[in-house]
Amino acid sequence: MRPVHVLTNNPVFQLDLAPYPTSDIVAPVSIVIIGGGSQSITIPFSPTTAAAPSVQIPFPDKTVLSIRDKAATIGSTVLVQGGDQIRIFINYGPRRYLSRFVPLLGTESSIFGMLSIPYPNYNSTYSVYSQNSNRLYKTFNYVVSDAPPSLGSFDILSKNDLPLFANWATYSYTSYIPNLKFSKKPLPDYPFGFISQTKFSFQMLFPPYKSSNSIPISAFHDLAFESQEINFGSWPTPMPTSGMPFIKSLGFTMIDSYTAIVNLEIESVAGYYKTTLQNGIVLNNTDLVEGDFYNGRYESLIRMPVITENPIATETYTVYDITLQASHYLQGTPYAVNQPLVLPLPFFSMNPFDIDSFEFRPNNIDVTNGPANTTLYFSCKGVKDGNPKIQILQRNYYAKSEADLNIFEGHYDPVQSLFVIPITLRQSLFSGPVEYLLWNYPASFTPSSLASLPNINQNAYLKVISTYADLMGPIVSDFRRTSGPAVITEQVLVNWTFTINDQSGFKNGFFYITSDENPNYLVRWPLFYESRISGDQFQSTHRVSLMLSRQSTKFKAKISLELYDYLGNLATSLPSWTNDDIYINPFVSLLNSPTQMNDLIVQYDNPEVANATQAVIRQFYMPAMNVDVSGNRFANFSFEIQYFNPIMTGYPLKVYFTTIEGDFYVSTPSYVQMGNNLNRYFVNEQLPYGFGANGGILISIYGAIDSMQVITGFSSKALKDMSLPYFLTTTFNVSTASPIIESTSPMTTSGGLLTIYGRLLGSLTDNTTAFVSLGGVQNSTAKLVSSSSRVVIIEVEPNSGAYLIVQLKYKNKLSNSFYVWFKGIVPPDIVPTPTPTPTTPSNKPCSDCSSTNGRCEDGVCICTPPYSGYNCRSQIINTTTTHDPSNPTTVTTGFDFTAGVSVVELREIDTNGAIVERYNLTSWILTNRTESSYQAYRYSTTIDSKPVNATIQTDVYYYSERSQVKFGSKNLTMDPFTLKYTITVATYPFKDRLNYLQVILSANINPTNSDSCSSQEADPSQELTWIKLRVNDKSLYGRFIDTAIIDGIETKVRNTLLNANATDGGAESADHTNVYFVGINIPNFQTVAMLDPDFSVLLDDNSVCKSTGLTTLQKIGIIIGSVLGFIILATILVFIIKRKYGYKIKMMMEERKNQKSVELD
């Protein structure tokens, strides 16, 4: 239960209910809501039902995965039916969601994707469920092969008038990734903490007055699983004198709809430390603008947290002093006697029940061939100010700036009395609703939350249409070391050749050689599409040639790729331990190919024995042991390090500064070589504003590496034990400090408003002067729009330079000069499309095309509705169809015969035309997916193909009204009483890359009266664009277009008539049952192939039967052909083939709504 509006005396809450997949709720559930009183309500639930078994997870039941091996991350090729959400549950402890399915490629009905599963610290058993359908798909085991790093003993060290610091946990660990957090912040990357190849040690500052009894250090293997903090007894240092801190005044100044300045006056006996809010906002004492920590005024810049889960209904301000004594101020209560109430944060906020209108115009947007625009229009009673934002939650594939985060800002239009937000949607999204967040405080709105409002309902959903979706980065289909040895013992040239495939076109990337055993080793080589040796954007072959040299030690390295396509999708095999998205491995299709995977390994061999003597510090000179972190903020010192092997170049040593809050600042010192393997290092670093103001700064040095890979580091304790400088005291005095510009908003040559962020920039009451220098030539005073200590807004005139320099003056103190480089308007990348094969109009005549019912275009008779057929001499008639619950057969009735169309067989055929594999398709499971404008039924089955089972889905659509269907670049019209098949084949493992698939469809006629006649016709050309089965003056008519979409690209395909009983000229037949078998030939593909034939029943204007042979019984005819004009029935065949892969990704996936589902035996 979560609040969505709290600014009135009548707050609004939303109740979200999500039954676990093993729950069997078949009766209404009573829910008691408690608050002020209690009220019991009864909510009915629909019983959970099983869905079609359309998910394939092709790894063994006894899968054992190593927690150390990132390449063995759980994952698979998954075909999931529309509307199914996959969730992973772990079977120990409290049951909770652990993963979700991430769609990457495919169509609405056929998705290739991944399962995102976090790493636990315990041996575990997992269960894979469909959240929507309560189906258990798979259980498997997860074995932790290496225990988490041991968190060893520690010493508490102290010094007069300094904070304590803990000498933390030396332990041995085989990985160079320590995976530790301090105060929930990950420690810096390697080489931080490594004092040798096998020892890890560091120090952390703690306040001597800390009243809790635990050190906030934890080990982790994944952000979802952390160990407990380490407990200790009481700190030995007595508390300083303290008293409850209190707020003297509290107010807000809005910067924009989602940014504000909090104005605080706080008095504290021991000294103010910080203020925390329940929503995660922290106001620091370094926001001081007047006075001191004992009695001061603060201006804190805050941004609205975007929250959808567990927002705060009533905010609480908790004010801490340095002893961690705290006062609490509850929203809606006075913060002092005779003082105003504590107000809620003033961000953009709407009561959802006051939203009068809400609509995306246009909706159902086609994003198949490029980005598309739409606009959100909405109104809310009493809200007419602000600039609302909406964030489109497509996968965060490469967020370089706010524009890449898909955040769009709107405004209020007084003419329309509506808020208006223009939106641009990227190309190649999945068809269906797009997930988004409409930013709001305290809880942002999701489509499902808005759809629960009766006056919005389905208008809440922003829907897109796309023939083919692509959220996946480029994939390597072939990788080989073409020359050079696998083991490097001397300088040698090594060549690798690989093929990159991407449906949206490969753009650029990087080729890496890295090593877990030697983290100092790195080779990085750029890749560009233009540097290919053959191919096009969709499939290009590249060669990388590198001169590799013998290394000083023996270790194993591996090749990794980082690849981008023209849509910005990323694929990378580089490991990540951060909270960022983890993307698909570009080598996913090669994971089951040991030969090619071995070519990714580079082994360095060196029999020489290294001198293992570690480096030592000879001198350490620090002229000043104090830093003014409100003024110049410079730390200056130098030191000398003596190495005992030649110095390693290219791997700079690092100096780390650490504060009491667990913040780090890393410096790379300059150095000079003094001879005899002696280096002198110089540090002259300007630290961040306020860094270490609350307790000083620890210094440590890591990454002293020589050419024999001997690693040396010096922790703060090691420096202290050698009587060397290890700690900096700090001074913080705002009365003598000058303004500091830290950053600005982007700016173009068109000018406009420039937002300047920093410290002590100005005041809400006193004016700030802003100076602007254009290109370093012209100096002028800029117009001031608003000012505060943290934010100043000025107006910049249009100009033609490359940059401007801005400087602020406040209380006769000048800030630093800050360069603002103009941001050019970069046009978006144009996604490449295949170059069409030029064709010359043949002016081919049509055979017997009715000039009154149609027209002839290049040999094809284009009919005028309601006429149809290859010669436009037939008309569409109303039919009645029934659907077999046991197999995808559609039966047409209402005449003196019955006729059916079925999907009966799948074949794999080699280059000689021999059948390699064949599968009779049986044991189908039916799901009803009927909508208002058409009947829809999905049939699913699985075939026993090795090494993974293939899944086949057949979607049958019967249109009762005229509808529009898009196929590739073609817009097709589905007339009333027409039928469309959508056939999907997933995870099919081809025996050979030259083989192709053949899907067999059958059409049969069973007369109910023997006194009838029929005829059969077929396209006489080799392309088989149509066939026809006819009974008297009626026929069942269908066609194939000769274009398929193979891996997202329109491609020519060929159809084959498998039975030879079609007769030329429409000869009469007395056979009581007619059957046609047509094979649709699908070339070898990597991901998805789509085809589109169509069917319908026609009334012919002539008959081949003798008049005496005509009776009320009538047989049926079928034509299957390639016609780009009037389409009567469309069948889409979708094929997915992907090897199993294992990399995890986080992503939002929209649950499809309003689908009726039933499972039949």
mmCIF file of N, CA and C in Angstrom, residues 191-201 612-617 641-645 648 652-654 700-715 718:
data_model
loop_
_atom_site.group_PDB
_atom_site.id
_atom_site.type_symbol
_atom_site.label_atom_id
_atom_site.label_comp_id
_atom_site.label_asym_id
_atom_site.label_seq_id
_atom_site.Cartn_x
_atom_site.Cartn_y
_atom_site.Cartn_z
ATOM 1 N N PRO A 191 43.787 -0.751 -7.921
ATOM 2 C CA PRO A 191 44.555 -1.496 -6.913
ATOM 3 C C PRO A 191 44.262 -1.125 -5.462
ATOM 4 N N PHE A 192 43.154 -0.405 -5.204
ATOM 5 C CA PHE A 192 42.892 0.006 -3.828
ATOM 6 C C PHE A 192 42.904 -1.204 -2.890
ATOM 7 N N GLY A 193 43.632 -1.077 -1.783
ATOM 8 C CA GLY A 193 43.641 -2.081 -0.732
ATOM 9 C C GLY A 193 44.660 -3.173 -0.886
ATOM 10 N N PHE A 194 45.229 -3.364 -2.082
ATOM 11 C CA PHE A 194 46.155 -4.477 -2.276
ATOM 12 C C PHE A 194 47.560 -4.045 -1.881
ATOM 13 N N ILE A 195 48.042 -4.597 -0.772
ATOM 14 C CA ILE A 195 49.400 -4.295 -0.320
ATOM 15 C C ILE A 195 50.395 -5.311 -0.877
ATOM 16 N N SER A 196 49.874 -6.393 -1.481
ATOM 17 C CA SER A 196 50.694 -7.363 -2.196
ATOM 18 C C SER A 196 49.779 -8.122 -3.144
ATOM 19 N N GLN A 197 50.326 -9.147 -3.817
ATOM 20 C CA GLN A 197 49.489 -9.923 -4.732
ATOM 21 C C GLN A 197 48.369 -10.653 -4.020
ATOM 22 N N THR A 198 48.556 -10.974 -2.745
ATOM 23 C CA THR A 198 47.590 -11.828 -2.044
ATOM 24 C C THR A 198 47.024 -11.194 -0.776
ATOM 25 N N LYS A 199 47.466 -10.008 -0.432
ATOM 26 C CA LYS A 199 47.001 -9.381 0.804
ATOM 27 C C LYS A 199 46.226 -8.106 0.491
ATOM 28 N N PHE A 200 45.149 -7.938 1.237
ATOM 29 C CA PHE A 200 44.265 -6.794 1.041
ATOM 30 C C PHE A 200 44.066 -6.118 2.385
ATOM 31 N N SER A 201 44.367 -4.830 2.493
ATOM 32 C CA SER A 201 44.263 -4.146 3.779
ATOM 33 C C SER A 201 43.983 -2.663 3.539
ATOM 34 N N ALA A 612 60.944 -10.984 -5.990
ATOM 35 C CA ALA A 612 59.678 -10.737 -5.307
ATOM 36 C C ALA A 612 59.788 -9.676 -4.221
ATOM 37 N N THR A 613 60.922 -8.990 -4.131
ATOM 38 C CA THR A 613 61.081 -7.955 -3.107
ATOM 39 C C THR A 613 60.140 -6.794 -3.393
ATOM 40 N N GLN A 614 59.382 -6.385 -2.386
ATOM 41 C CA GLN A 614 58.422 -5.312 -2.576
ATOM 42 C C GLN A 614 59.090 -3.950 -2.465
ATOM 43 N N ALA A 615 58.442 -2.968 -3.128
ATOM 44 C CA ALA A 615 58.948 -1.612 -3.099
ATOM 45 C C ALA A 615 58.798 -1.014 -1.703
ATOM 46 N N VAL A 616 59.613 0.005 -1.402
ATOM 47 C CA VAL A 616 59.569 0.680 -0.103
ATOM 48 C C VAL A 616 59.553 2.178 -0.325
ATOM 49 N N ILE A 617 58.969 2.903 0.644
ATOM 50 C CA ILE A 617 58.965 4.366 0.608
ATOM 51 C C ILE A 617 60.236 4.867 1.286
ATOM 52 N N ILE A 641 59.603 6.315 -3.918
ATOM 53 C CA ILE A 641 59.439 4.863 -3.793
ATOM 54 C C ILE A 641 60.608 4.194 -4.495
ATOM 55 N N GLN A 642 61.250 3.263 -3.774
ATOM 56 C CA GLN A 642 62.350 2.476 -4.320
ATOM 57 C C GLN A 642 61.820 1.109 -4.763
ATOM 58 N N TYR A 643 62.004 0.798 -6.061
ATOM 59 C CA TYR A 643 61.616 -0.493 -6.609
ATOM 60 C C TYR A 643 62.851 -1.387 -6.705
ATOM 61 N N PHE A 644 62.623 -2.708 -6.779
ATOM 62 C CA PHE A 644 63.726 -3.663 -6.856
ATOM 63 C C PHE A 644 63.719 -4.436 -8.176
ATOM 64 N N ASN A 645 62.826 -4.070 -9.063
ATOM 65 C CA ASN A 645 62.840 -4.501 -10.450
ATOM 66 C C ASN A 645 62.614 -3.248 -11.290
ATOM 67 N N MET A 648 57.397 -0.517 -13.894
ATOM 68 C CA MET A 648 56.341 -0.773 -14.862
ATOM 69 C C MET A 648 55.768 0.560 -15.355
ATOM 70 N N PRO A 652 49.842 3.682 -13.750
ATOM 71 C CA PRO A 652 50.201 4.706 -12.767
ATOM 72 C C PRO A 652 49.789 4.333 -11.350
ATOM 73 N N LEU A 653 50.606 4.739 -10.439
ATOM 74 C CA LEU A 653 50.334 4.590 -9.016
ATOM 75 C C LEU A 653 49.178 5.507 -8.627
ATOM 76 N N LYS A 654 48.411 5.127 -7.588
ATOM 77 C CA LYS A 654 47.249 5.887 -7.157
ATOM 78 C C LYS A 654 47.392 6.308 -5.695
ATOM 79 N N SER A 700 46.256 7.023 1.694
ATOM 80 C CA SER A 700 46.855 5.712 1.434
ATOM 81 C C SER A 700 47.380 5.700 0.005
ATOM 82 N N ILE A 701 48.316 4.794 -0.259
ATOM 83 C CA ILE A 701 48.973 4.715 -1.568
ATOM 84 C C ILE A 701 48.941 3.263 -2.018
ATOM 85 N N TYR A 702 48.399 3.018 -3.216
ATOM 86 C CA TYR A 702 48.342 1.657 -3.747
ATOM 87 C C TYR A 702 48.723 1.669 -5.230
ATOM 88 N N GLY A 703 49.145 0.506 -5.711
ATOM 89 C CA GLY A 703 49.434 0.369 -7.132
ATOM 90 C C GLY A 703 50.874 0.630 -7.507
ATOM 91 N N ALA A 704 51.820 0.458 -6.561
ATOM 92 C CA ALA A 704 53.238 0.534 -6.894
ATOM 93 C C ALA A 704 53.637 -0.803 -7.508
ATOM 94 N N ILE A 705 53.755 -0.860 -8.820
ATOM 95 C CA ILE A 705 53.932 -2.108 -9.546
ATOM 96 C C ILE A 705 55.207 -2.021 -10.373
ATOM 97 N N ASP A 706 56.046 -3.060 -10.285
ATOM 98 C CA ASP A 706 57.245 -3.067 -11.106
ATOM 99 C C ASP A 706 57.048 -3.977 -12.319
ATOM 100 N N SER A 707 58.073 -4.065 -13.160
ATOM 101 C CA SER A 707 57.941 -4.788 -14.415
ATOM 102 C C SER A 707 57.798 -6.292 -14.225
ATOM 103 N N MET A 708 58.114 -6.798 -13.036
ATOM 104 C CA MET A 708 57.941 -8.221 -12.759
ATOM 105 C C MET A 708 56.613 -8.493 -12.061
ATOM 106 N N GLN A 709 55.698 -7.520 -12.109
ATOM 107 C CA GLN A 709 54.340 -7.641 -11.569
ATOM 108 C C GLN A 709 54.326 -7.771 -10.046
ATOM 109 N N VAL A 710 55.357 -7.294 -9.378
ATOM 110 C CA VAL A 710 55.357 -7.268 -7.922
ATOM 111 C C VAL A 710 54.556 -6.050 -7.477
ATOM 112 N N ILE A 711 53.477 -6.301 -6.733
ATOM 113 C CA ILE A 711 52.551 -5.254 -6.316
ATOM 114 C C ILE A 711 52.876 -4.838 -4.885
ATOM 115 N N THR A 712 52.886 -3.518 -4.648
ATOM 116 C CA THR A 712 53.103 -2.990 -3.306
ATOM 117 C C THR A 712 52.083 -1.897 -3.051
ATOM 118 N N GLY A 713 51.504 -1.896 -1.853
ATOM 119 C CA GLY A 713 50.601 -0.843 -1.441
ATOM 120 C C GLY A 713 50.900 -0.432 -0.018
ATOM 121 N N PHE A 714 50.545 0.789 0.328
ATOM 122 C CA PHE A 714 50.818 1.330 1.653
ATOM 123 C C PHE A 714 49.514 1.859 2.228
ATOM 124 N N SER A 715 48.956 1.115 3.173
ATOM 125 C CA SER A 715 47.718 1.550 3.805
ATOM 126 C C SER A 715 48.013 2.700 4.749
ATOM 127 N N ALA A 718 49.974 1.476 7.610
ATOM 128 C CA ALA A 718 51.381 1.230 7.277
ATOM 129 C C ALA A 718 52.161 2.534 7.275
#
